[in-house]
XYZ file of C-alpha atoms in Angstrom:
540
model
C 0.000 0.000 0.000
C 2.797 2.373 0.898
C 4.560 1.682 -2.370
C 1.355 2.446 -4.258
C 0.934 5.798 -2.504
C 4.568 6.618 -3.067
C 4.220 5.868 -6.746
C 1.097 8.035 -7.088
C 2.767 11.012 -5.433
C 5.710 11.118 -7.818
C 6.864 14.639 -7.204
C 5.990 14.712 -3.553
C 8.044 14.119 -0.482
C 6.964 12.835 2.915
C 7.917 15.266 5.612
C 7.628 15.177 9.393
C 5.757 18.021 11.136
C 5.301 18.686 14.834
C 1.851 19.862 15.891
C 0.120 20.592 19.160
C -1.554 17.189 19.036
C 1.700 15.335 18.584
C 3.639 14.394 15.508
C 1.834 13.958 12.204
C 2.947 13.087 8.706
C 1.841 15.318 5.843
C 2.774 15.561 2.185
C 4.578 18.638 0.960
C 5.963 19.633 -2.392
C 9.271 18.223 -3.463
C 12.357 20.174 -2.376
C 14.353 18.953 -5.355
C 16.710 21.701 -6.613
C 16.075 23.074 -10.067
C 18.070 21.479 -12.860
C 19.787 23.336 -15.746
C 17.579 21.183 -17.970
C 14.477 23.338 -18.320
C 12.291 20.563 -19.739
C 13.128 18.302 -16.824
C 12.002 21.024 -14.416
C 8.796 21.615 -16.356
C 8.024 17.911 -16.412
C 8.328 17.698 -12.632
C 6.194 20.823 -12.174
C 3.491 19.403 -14.440
C 3.597 16.108 -12.555
C 2.940 17.836 -9.242
C 0.394 20.409 -10.419
C -1.433 17.961 -12.632
C -3.533 18.920 -15.615
C -5.392 21.895 -14.135
C -6.896 24.038 -16.871
C -5.877 27.347 -15.235
C -2.122 26.574 -15.274
C -0.260 27.987 -18.280
C 3.246 27.333 -19.630
C 4.384 30.040 -22.088
C 7.612 29.046 -23.845
C 9.559 31.659 -25.831
C 13.070 32.744 -26.890
C 14.694 35.965 -25.765
C 18.075 37.621 -25.318
C 20.693 38.404 -28.011
C 19.651 36.764 -31.262
C 17.035 34.768 -29.320
C 19.674 32.426 -27.970
C 18.024 31.971 -24.554
C 14.940 29.803 -24.126
C 12.624 30.268 -21.194
C 9.141 29.265 -20.034
C 6.758 31.365 -17.955
C 4.703 29.317 -15.501
C 1.648 31.059 -14.042
C -2.003 30.685 -13.052
C -4.243 32.331 -15.632
C -6.876 33.291 -13.046
C -4.416 35.135 -10.791
C -2.316 37.023 -13.346
C -2.792 40.389 -14.984
C -2.613 39.269 -18.613
C -2.047 42.759 -20.000
C 0.859 43.351 -17.645
C 2.266 39.909 -18.439
C 2.221 40.489 -22.181
C 3.264 44.154 -22.278
C 5.743 44.314 -19.400
C 7.337 40.866 -19.304
C 7.068 38.837 -22.503
C 7.216 41.671 -25.049
C 10.273 43.477 -23.573
C 12.174 40.208 -23.274
C 11.437 39.062 -26.823
C 11.930 42.417 -28.584
C 14.766 44.125 -26.726
C 16.480 46.019 -29.554
C 19.211 47.227 -27.249
C 20.363 43.686 -26.593
C 20.137 42.687 -30.251
C 22.320 45.592 -31.367
C 24.987 45.081 -28.737
C 24.970 41.311 -29.109
C 26.109 40.586 -25.575
C 27.905 37.347 -25.043
C 25.674 34.530 -23.813
C 27.839 33.924 -20.761
C 26.960 37.382 -19.469
C 23.290 36.478 -19.372
C 23.284 34.882 -15.951
C 20.465 35.118 -13.443
C 21.632 38.426 -11.983
C 22.071 39.965 -15.425
C 18.504 39.062 -16.405
C 17.090 40.422 -13.123
C 18.943 43.722 -13.177
C 19.121 44.485 -16.904
C 16.238 42.788 -18.709
C 13.373 43.064 -16.191
C 11.930 46.350 -14.946
C 9.398 45.039 -12.407
C 9.410 46.378 -8.856
C 9.370 42.915 -7.230
C 11.705 40.275 -8.670
C 13.402 37.451 -6.775
C 14.687 33.950 -7.439
C 13.565 30.406 -6.678
C 15.991 27.515 -6.367
C 13.704 24.497 -5.827
C 10.599 22.966 -7.366
C 8.798 23.696 -4.100
C 9.535 27.420 -4.340
C 8.414 27.564 -7.968
C 5.063 25.947 -7.215
C 4.412 27.989 -4.079
C 5.071 31.252 -5.909
C 2.795 30.210 -8.772
C -0.008 29.453 -6.332
C 0.485 32.864 -4.713
C -0.115 34.612 -8.038
C 3.412 35.203 -9.291
C 4.763 34.454 -12.761
C 7.845 32.228 -12.645
C 10.389 32.310 -15.482
C 12.212 28.975 -15.805
C 15.321 29.437 -18.002
C 17.178 26.763 -19.934
C 20.739 26.341 -18.703
C 20.191 27.929 -15.300
C 19.468 26.119 -12.036
C 17.448 29.059 -10.700
C 14.108 30.521 -11.744
C 13.014 34.160 -11.644
C 9.844 35.006 -9.736
C 8.085 38.092 -11.134
C 5.230 39.984 -9.506
C 2.338 40.086 -11.966
C -0.589 39.653 -9.603
C -3.993 40.482 -11.048
C -7.259 38.733 -11.703
C -10.798 39.750 -10.835
C -11.278 41.590 -7.540
C -14.138 43.490 -5.962
C -13.962 47.259 -6.118
C -14.050 49.425 -3.007
C -17.572 49.851 -1.699
C -19.446 50.965 1.392
C -19.612 48.340 4.171
C -22.948 46.566 4.239
C -22.906 45.558 7.924
C -21.730 48.874 9.452
C -23.570 51.688 7.719
C -23.234 55.238 9.008
C -24.867 58.567 8.216
C -21.676 60.551 8.745
C -18.290 59.042 8.088
C -16.122 57.417 5.412
C -17.820 55.243 2.825
C -14.910 52.861 2.162
C -14.859 49.295 3.405
C -12.365 46.466 3.357
C -12.344 44.037 0.433
C -11.178 40.457 -0.057
C -7.710 41.603 -1.189
C -5.100 41.702 1.576
C -2.947 44.289 -0.223
C -5.945 46.565 -0.678
C -6.820 46.265 3.005
C -3.313 47.109 4.168
C -3.266 50.148 1.871
C -6.582 51.334 3.365
C -5.061 51.170 6.832
C -2.002 53.071 5.607
C -4.270 55.895 4.465
C -5.455 56.425 8.038
C -2.260 55.640 9.980
C 0.666 57.261 8.172
C 3.399 56.431 10.602
C 6.464 54.239 10.094
C 5.573 52.525 13.356
C 2.585 50.826 11.701
C 3.819 47.279 11.269
C 2.453 44.378 9.238
C 3.709 40.881 10.021
C 2.447 37.974 7.930
C 2.177 34.260 8.432
C 0.660 31.451 6.371
C -1.954 29.143 7.910
C -3.670 26.153 6.310
C -1.915 23.205 4.764
C -4.126 23.258 1.670
C -5.367 26.850 1.417
C -2.066 28.546 2.388
C -4.032 31.533 3.659
C -2.024 34.663 4.405
C -2.784 36.157 7.819
C -1.384 39.611 8.597
C -0.940 41.074 12.086
C -1.225 44.889 12.085
C -0.169 46.989 15.056
C 1.701 50.166 15.956
C 5.101 49.754 17.540
C 5.451 51.681 20.770
C 1.689 51.708 21.397
C 0.736 48.033 21.233
C 1.864 45.891 24.120
C 4.718 43.608 22.935
C 3.379 40.747 25.065
C 0.049 41.033 23.222
C 1.763 40.615 19.854
C 3.731 37.624 21.127
C 0.547 36.013 22.447
C -1.181 36.490 19.077
C 1.764 34.888 17.283
C 1.779 31.990 19.742
C -1.913 31.276 19.226
C -1.604 31.533 15.454
C 1.367 29.156 15.456
C -0.726 26.580 17.328
C -3.303 26.423 14.529
C -2.872 23.204 12.565
C -5.637 22.839 10.019
C -5.943 22.235 6.323
C -8.110 25.258 5.492
C -8.710 28.853 6.561
C -11.519 30.225 4.397
C -12.688 33.218 6.437
C -11.743 35.232 9.497
C -14.321 33.276 11.507
C -11.990 30.258 11.323
C -9.176 32.230 12.949
C -11.548 33.710 15.527
C -12.647 30.296 16.763
C -9.070 29.053 16.991
C -7.657 31.950 19.018
C -10.523 33.121 21.257
C -10.153 32.874 25.022
C -13.556 31.362 25.862
C -14.678 29.035 23.052
C -17.715 27.825 25.043
C -19.024 31.290 25.873
C -21.943 32.855 24.011
C -19.988 36.132 23.951
C -17.241 36.580 21.377
C -13.914 37.708 22.853
C -12.572 38.681 19.413
C -13.900 41.763 17.649
C -14.468 42.158 13.930
C -15.119 45.031 11.567
C -15.088 45.806 7.865
C -14.497 49.548 8.297
C -10.895 50.800 7.932
C -11.544 53.826 10.147
C -12.847 51.610 12.951
C -9.848 49.281 12.764
C -7.433 52.231 12.601
C -9.020 53.723 15.724
C -8.618 50.426 17.573
C -4.955 49.911 16.731
C -4.306 53.529 17.715
C -5.585 52.578 21.177
C -3.034 49.781 21.477
C -4.924 46.865 19.979
C -3.806 44.570 17.173
C -5.696 43.715 13.990
C -5.692 40.455 12.062
C -6.213 40.824 8.310
C -6.993 37.568 6.508
C -6.654 37.282 2.761
C -9.986 36.488 1.119
C -12.369 38.220 3.548
C -13.337 41.857 4.214
C -13.823 41.244 7.946
C -10.791 42.210 10.023
C -10.373 40.822 13.546
C -9.293 43.069 16.433
C -7.972 42.019 19.827
C -8.441 42.575 22.678
C -12.121 43.493 22.601
C -14.405 44.764 25.371
C -18.108 44.104 25.883
C -18.827 47.833 25.990
C -17.545 48.239 22.422
C -20.665 46.492 21.120
C -22.716 49.571 22.047
C -20.537 52.103 20.245
C -20.246 53.000 16.589
C -17.593 54.811 14.602
C -20.163 57.501 13.932
C -20.274 58.256 17.674
C -16.876 59.927 17.397
C -17.901 62.072 14.432
C -20.993 63.550 16.152
C -21.636 65.837 19.104
C -21.073 64.097 22.455
C -24.466 65.093 23.943
C -26.475 63.418 21.221
C -24.140 60.405 21.290
C -24.833 59.965 25.010
C -28.580 59.768 24.344
C -28.093 57.327 21.474
C -25.899 55.043 23.581
C -28.481 54.996 26.375
C -31.068 53.979 23.783
C -28.790 51.136 22.672
C -28.396 49.874 26.230
C -32.154 50.073 26.752
C -32.785 48.266 23.452
C -30.388 45.459 24.372
C -32.081 45.111 27.765
C -35.495 44.922 26.086
C -34.311 42.389 23.502
C -32.929 40.081 26.208
C -35.359 40.547 29.112
C -38.533 41.861 27.425
C -40.325 38.543 26.759
C -39.075 37.098 30.068
C -40.440 40.025 32.090
C -43.806 39.780 30.313
C -43.978 36.039 31.044
C -43.029 36.567 34.711
C -45.586 39.365 35.213
C -48.461 37.596 33.483
C -47.780 34.228 35.164
C -46.378 34.912 38.651
C -46.585 38.593 39.530
C -49.982 39.886 38.399
C -50.082 42.187 41.440
C -47.349 44.316 39.874
C -49.482 45.098 36.796
C -51.809 48.134 36.977
C -55.429 47.028 37.337
C -56.771 48.494 34.042
C -53.875 46.944 32.121
C -54.369 43.642 33.943
C -58.025 43.513 32.850
C -56.983 44.218 29.242
C -54.343 41.488 29.324
C -56.738 39.014 30.931
C -59.325 39.677 28.226
C -56.713 39.165 25.523
C -55.471 35.930 27.101
C -58.959 34.531 27.693
C -59.240 32.602 24.435
C -55.579 31.571 24.158
C -55.122 27.865 25.028
C -51.392 28.064 25.805
C -49.534 29.502 28.792
C -47.498 32.678 28.322
C -44.149 30.874 28.259
C -45.272 28.683 25.341
C -46.524 31.775 23.505
C -43.199 33.542 23.996
C -41.167 30.557 22.827
C -43.391 30.008 19.791
C -43.398 33.634 18.690
C -39.646 33.858 19.301
C -39.095 30.832 17.063
C -41.312 32.354 14.354
C -39.345 35.602 14.505
C -36.017 33.772 14.137
C -37.404 31.833 11.160
C -38.516 35.039 9.442
C -35.198 36.732 10.179
C -33.203 33.821 8.778
C -35.409 33.645 5.694
C -34.993 37.370 5.080
C -31.201 37.065 5.297
C -30.738 33.970 3.125
C -33.166 34.808 0.320
C -32.298 37.320 -2.409
C -32.739 40.855 -1.101
C -36.002 41.824 -2.891
C -37.634 38.501 -1.998
C -36.173 38.461 1.518
C -37.618 41.876 2.392
C -41.040 40.853 1.114
C -40.969 37.628 3.127
C -39.933 39.431 6.301
C -42.579 42.154 6.082
C -45.516 40.210 4.652
C -44.730 37.101 6.686
C -44.642 39.007 9.968
C -47.881 40.878 9.244
C -49.812 37.883 7.937
C -48.619 35.412 10.562
C -49.068 37.848 13.443
C -52.581 38.876 12.434
C -53.633 35.321 11.618
C -52.270 33.953 14.897
C -54.199 36.570 16.899
C -57.465 35.976 15.013
C -57.096 32.208 15.397
C -56.608 32.604 19.143
C -53.182 30.980 19.181
C -51.400 33.980 20.718
C -52.546 37.150 22.434
C -52.158 40.681 21.115
C -49.929 41.809 24.018
C -47.533 38.943 23.274
C -47.345 39.951 19.605
C -46.529 43.526 20.671
C -43.815 42.350 23.075
C -42.167 40.063 20.510
C -42.320 42.762 17.817
C -40.692 45.300 20.137
C -38.072 42.716 21.069
C -37.316 42.005 17.407
C -36.855 45.678 16.563
C -34.756 46.335 19.675
C -32.419 43.421 18.890
C -31.292 45.109 15.666
C -29.902 48.191 17.428
C -26.858 46.267 18.729
C -25.765 44.065 15.790
C -22.579 42.897 17.510
C -24.615 41.150 20.231
C -27.408 39.745 18.075
C -26.219 36.141 18.482
C -25.683 36.346 22.240
C -28.982 38.201 22.665
C -30.942 35.409 20.960
C -29.432 32.773 23.278
C -29.924 34.877 26.420
C -33.515 35.652 25.432
C -34.333 31.955 25.261
C -32.645 31.247 28.602
C -34.423 34.125 30.347
C -37.844 33.075 29.024
C -37.318 29.546 30.331
C -36.183 30.833 33.741
C -39.135 33.255 33.902
C -41.569 30.495 33.007
C -40.143 28.253 35.744
C -39.479 30.716 38.609
C -40.824 34.110 37.578
C -38.896 37.219 38.575
C -36.679 35.179 40.865
C -35.502 33.153 37.868
C -34.817 36.329 35.863
C -32.699 37.688 38.702
C -30.737 34.429 38.918
C -30.109 34.578 35.173
C -29.068 38.231 35.340
C -26.593 37.605 38.165
C -25.193 34.577 36.303
C -24.652 36.645 33.154
C -22.890 39.398 35.130
C -20.596 36.882 36.812
C -19.833 35.265 33.473
C -19.038 38.608 31.838
C -16.776 39.586 34.715
C -14.868 36.292 34.440
C -14.134 36.565 30.703
C -10.853 37.835 29.314
C -9.798 38.836 25.833
C -6.067 38.238 25.367
C -5.436 39.013 29.019
C -7.716 42.070 29.198
C -10.882 41.818 31.362
C -13.792 41.579 28.933
C -16.164 43.572 31.185
C -13.768 46.435 31.884
C -13.911 49.288 32.728
C -16.841 48.168 34.927
C -15.193 45.040 36.302
C -12.558 45.769 37.392
C -13.732 49.334 37.837
C -11.471 51.820 36.054
C -12.948 55.292 36.657
C -10.653 57.056 34.184
C -11.966 54.878 31.332
C -15.654 55.534 32.068
C -15.455 58.616 29.837
C -16.193 56.446 26.787
C -18.800 53.950 27.990
C -22.480 54.750 28.555
C -21.806 58.359 27.596
C -18.960 59.798 25.568
C -16.946 62.732 26.759
C -15.756 65.313 24.216
C -12.712 64.210 22.264
C -10.544 66.913 23.823
C -11.306 65.445 27.265
C -10.155 61.906 26.407
C -6.481 62.496 27.049
C -5.437 58.883 27.644
C -5.902 55.557 25.970
C -7.846 52.774 27.742
C -5.691 51.979 30.741
C -5.940 48.177 30.489
C -5.182 48.174 26.745
C -2.900 51.088 25.874
C -0.834 51.167 29.049
C 2.371 50.776 27.012
C 1.872 54.389 25.825
C -1.083 55.796 27.792
C -0.867 59.412 26.626
C -3.140 59.976 23.652
C -3.125 63.758 23.578
C -2.439 66.746 25.810
C -3.570 70.296 26.209
C -1.331 72.867 24.587
C 0.367 74.600 27.497
C 1.357 77.672 25.501
C -0.873 79.104 22.800
C 0.497 79.373 19.320
C 1.557 82.966 18.603
C -0.608 84.610 15.976
C 0.825 85.104 12.536
C 1.956 88.571 11.602
C 0.259 88.300 8.223
C -3.203 87.258 9.342
C -4.775 89.777 6.980
C -4.850 88.246 3.462
C -4.240 91.705 2.002
C -0.874 91.883 3.758
C 0.184 88.411 2.671
C 1.467 88.339 -0.922
C 1.147 84.528 -1.053
C -2.637 84.628 -0.641
């Protein structure tokens, strides 16, 4: 059996790799050095890559009198064809300067070709079959030359990519309209536009035995805690998987509490939001192939803030944040409180309202807890249908389905009108804090069950349990529930309310302690210019 496998994997080599689970054997590309025989190299490359239709081999002659033969190996889907033809193949084949001078063939070594015959900004060499294949799969064009035991790797990356567009999940009224894309280089350039300092550092690593996904760590030297960067690298190095297809894969591998309903890794597709976070001392993880960038550490309070909060007046922002907190409370505890009041604590309901509720519940055959669970399940079904269906159809299903089902259920006597109102208010309130939509749905179910079993006492037990759980969580060493637990008074200026920007002099103490000073008041005013009057200034 082993001989059969070995025969099938002709150009492959069995290598030994240490992983966190022990030692495992995996197959990697052959590390055979390149041979001066070009056709032998191409045969081995074709054997390993197989007969994929998107792999091209362009053979041509170049150099003085066309005395050098080479072959470009590249993936058609990942190459800019215009650049390949106009900037690589055409200059090599029709270099009149070389034809006139008729340089000796011995001068045309690998360094001569790199420095004299190629004008690309990124050119390097490959010495093994493994390096040739890896560079091809990354989107480079590799020039294999007859008579040389090295190949030239040329940057000609292209292919179809999505243009810059406004983020769909984080819309704002006031603020930038650019969002991250699936291209890692585009995403790093977007960050560079906001943070123009040489201290902004990008460190890359490759994760995934089959996908070879590039993961980039972005942080600012001098502001980010060095121990945080080392911890991120350690957790990334522990990942041993065959595929990383989206940032959610990385998030689940590196998070602190994998069994918690709260995510301890943040994500965003807005460059301005990510830039603001790394300026506070955090680190960002950019994954090639997804517009969602991960940020660590993350705090629970960040779910209730938006990038637009820092572009608006602080007084209005304070009101909006209070509304978000109230909405999240309603989305989690609204149905549970209604169930507890209508089942266990009728004495707390005003008498006129109690009579109205009793009349509405008179013909309903189910207890309040069953109504709440049923209507909650119907809402989740409609929400999921609206998301998964095409947008025009999804909106129609969400609106018409909610109206028709709600009205029909009330007329049929399956649910009461007050319960429909409570569930509708809960559904609308849950959309005000998108970052906690998943955790809110789970907590809502738990609270309804506790309210149906023990009333208000059960809700209080659930609330205390959630607070204890939040206080126990950490995100890369930072308390998840800070600055409330542990209490950090100096950081309360950007929590439930937001102080003016000029008053936020320091970074969050538990995150940006490596360089806590964000800004300072100017101790001495700037002297006025002598030529403040435009008429006295000849340059204006």
